[in-house]
mmCIF file of C-alpha atoms in Angstrom:
data_model
loop_
_atom_site.group_PDB
_atom_site.id
_atom_site.type_symbol
_atom_site.label_atom_id
_atom_site.label_comp_id
_atom_site.label_asym_id
_atom_site.label_seq_id
_atom_site.Cartn_x
_atom_site.Cartn_y
_atom_site.Cartn_z
ATOM 1 C CA MET A 134 -0.012 -0.360 0.231
ATOM 2 C CA ASN A 135 2.543 2.308 0.460
ATOM 3 C CA VAL A 136 3.840 1.624 -2.843
ATOM 4 C CA LEU A 137 0.397 3.348 -4.243
ATOM 5 C CA LYS A 138 0.900 6.416 -1.737
ATOM 6 C CA LYS A 139 4.307 6.946 -3.359
ATOM 7 C CA ILE A 140 2.848 7.778 -6.952
ATOM 8 C CA PRO A 141 2.660 11.680 -7.761
ATOM 9 C CA LEU A 142 -0.745 13.483 -9.144
ATOM 10 C CA LEU A 143 0.590 12.548 -12.783
ATOM 11 C CA GLY A 144 1.524 9.598 -12.583
ATOM 12 C CA TRP A 145 -1.711 8.434 -11.571
ATOM 13 C CA ILE A 146 -2.837 10.825 -14.688
ATOM 14 C CA VAL A 147 -0.599 8.624 -16.944
ATOM 15 C CA VAL A 148 -1.885 5.342 -16.084
ATOM 16 C CA ALA A 149 -5.419 6.576 -16.116
ATOM 17 C CA ILE A 150 -5.078 7.485 -19.945
ATOM 18 C CA ILE A 151 -3.123 4.442 -20.444
ATOM 19 C CA LEU A 152 -5.695 2.183 -19.159
ATOM 20 C CA GLY A 153 -8.245 3.928 -21.275
ATOM 21 C CA ILE A 154 -6.782 3.345 -24.455
ATOM 22 C CA LEU A 155 -6.385 -0.181 -24.009
ATOM 23 C CA LEU A 156 -9.479 -0.894 -21.805
ATOM 24 C CA GLY A 157 -12.002 1.619 -23.810
ATOM 25 C CA PRO A 158 -11.814 -0.923 -27.234
ATOM 26 C CA VAL A 159 -13.152 -3.664 -24.981
ATOM 27 C CA MET A 160 -15.203 -2.240 -22.377
ATOM 28 C CA PRO A 161 -18.728 -3.576 -22.557
ATOM 29 C CA VAL A 162 -21.411 -0.198 -23.835
ATOM 30 C CA GLY A 163 -23.127 -0.058 -19.968
ATOM 31 C CA LEU A 164 -19.980 0.218 -18.774
ATOM 32 C CA GLY A 165 -18.824 2.758 -20.879
ATOM 33 C CA SER A 166 -21.917 4.295 -19.949
ATOM 34 C CA VAL A 167 -21.244 4.967 -16.514
ATOM 35 C CA PHE A 168 -17.887 6.753 -17.315
ATOM 36 C CA LEU A 169 -19.129 8.768 -19.919
ATOM 37 C CA THR A 170 -22.203 10.059 -17.569
ATOM 38 C CA TYR A 171 -19.832 10.773 -14.802
ATOM 39 C CA ASN A 172 -17.094 12.627 -17.305
ATOM 40 C CA SER A 173 -19.969 14.598 -18.044
ATOM 41 C CA ILE A 174 -21.305 15.657 -14.890
ATOM 42 C CA PHE A 175 -17.663 16.711 -13.291
ATOM 43 C CA SER A 176 -16.232 18.327 -17.079
ATOM 44 C CA GLY A 177 -19.949 20.475 -15.897
ATOM 45 C CA PHE A 178 -18.684 21.218 -12.509
ATOM 46 C CA LEU A 179 -15.193 22.021 -13.778
ATOM 47 C CA SER A 180 -16.233 24.245 -16.424
ATOM 48 C CA PHE A 181 -18.775 25.941 -13.431
ATOM 49 C CA ILE A 182 -16.003 26.138 -10.469
ATOM 50 C CA VAL A 183 -12.261 26.917 -12.238
ATOM 51 C CA PRO A 184 -13.560 30.542 -13.284
ATOM 52 C CA LEU A 185 -14.308 31.056 -9.144
ATOM 53 C CA ILE A 186 -11.462 29.752 -8.118
ATOM 54 C CA ILE A 187 -9.774 32.493 -10.145
ATOM 55 C CA LEU A 188 -11.362 34.585 -9.502
ATOM 56 C CA GLY A 189 -11.155 34.055 -5.944
ATOM 57 C CA LEU A 190 -7.440 34.488 -6.105
ATOM 58 C CA VAL A 191 -6.996 36.564 -8.537
ATOM 59 C CA MET A 192 -9.414 39.372 -6.565
ATOM 60 C CA PRO A 193 -7.504 39.430 -3.530
ATOM 61 C CA ALA A 194 -4.127 39.942 -5.192
ATOM 62 C CA ILE A 195 -6.167 42.191 -6.734
ATOM 63 C CA ALA A 196 -6.880 44.605 -4.097
ATOM 64 C CA GLU A 197 -3.680 43.985 -2.098
ATOM 65 C CA LEU A 198 -2.123 46.009 -4.596
ATOM 66 C CA GLY A 199 -3.324 49.277 -4.127
ATOM 67 C CA LYS A 200 -5.161 52.223 -6.129
ATOM 68 C CA GLY A 201 -5.434 52.267 -9.777
ATOM 69 C CA ALA A 202 -5.215 48.386 -9.815
ATOM 70 C CA GLY A 203 -9.019 48.295 -10.389
ATOM 71 C CA LYS A 204 -8.449 50.359 -13.210
ATOM 72 C CA TRP A 205 -5.935 47.804 -14.650
ATOM 73 C CA LEU A 206 -8.779 45.305 -13.481
ATOM 74 C CA GLY A 207 -10.972 46.684 -16.164
ATOM 75 C CA VAL A 208 -8.337 47.527 -18.772
ATOM 76 C CA THR A 209 -6.964 43.719 -18.804
ATOM 77 C CA ALA A 210 -11.529 42.089 -18.628
ATOM 78 C CA LEU A 211 -11.910 44.249 -22.024
ATOM 79 C CA ILE A 212 -9.304 43.605 -23.860
ATOM 80 C CA ALA A 213 -9.998 40.034 -23.113
ATOM 81 C CA TYR A 214 -13.620 40.023 -24.005
ATOM 82 C CA GLY A 215 -12.911 42.048 -26.690
ATOM 83 C CA SER A 216 -10.484 39.703 -27.906
ATOM 84 C CA THR A 217 -13.335 37.309 -27.738
ATOM 85 C CA VAL A 218 -16.032 39.273 -29.546
ATOM 86 C CA LEU A 219 -13.740 39.747 -32.210
ATOM 87 C CA ALA A 220 -12.237 36.635 -32.904
ATOM 88 C CA GLY A 221 -15.832 35.533 -33.160
ATOM 89 C CA ILE A 222 -16.810 37.539 -35.069
ATOM 90 C CA PHE A 223 -13.652 37.719 -37.632
ATOM 91 C CA CYS A 224 -14.830 32.965 -37.508
ATOM 92 C CA GLN A 225 -17.905 33.931 -39.176
ATOM 93 C CA LEU A 226 -17.037 36.067 -41.283
ATOM 94 C CA LEU A 227 -14.843 33.878 -42.397
ATOM 95 C CA ALA A 228 -17.480 30.812 -42.280
ATOM 96 C CA LEU A 229 -19.629 32.723 -44.422
ATOM 97 C CA HIS A 230 -16.971 34.309 -47.264
ATOM 98 C CA ARG A 231 -15.849 30.259 -47.496
ATOM 99 C CA LEU A 232 -19.283 28.990 -47.214
ATOM 100 C CA ALA A 233 -20.224 31.674 -49.940
ATOM 101 C CA ASN A 234 -17.450 30.812 -52.925
ATOM 102 C CA ARG A 235 -17.494 26.839 -52.191
ATOM 103 C CA ARG A 236 -18.148 25.262 -55.423
ATOM 104 C CA ARG A 237 -21.010 23.211 -55.979
ATOM 105 C CA CYS A 238 -20.314 19.339 -57.207
#
């Protein structure tokens, strides 16, 4: 049992990936559905909680910086959201352009 406790988290992740690759093709569909359900629930929880953890760690650090830090937080958020929106608009326009110019078979 002591040997199992000495394996770091990254080691367990590698073991899980290898087991998934080896056992995935021979696993019964019902058992695969159980893993898929767990994966969906855990993924949803993780995508919900990670931004809250980041905010919980970043906000106190910014508050300790002093005057003007809130302004820089706003500028950073504006740049992040602005670049995301612009990238989405660019991708939409590119997709529309590519679909409009494709040749018909």
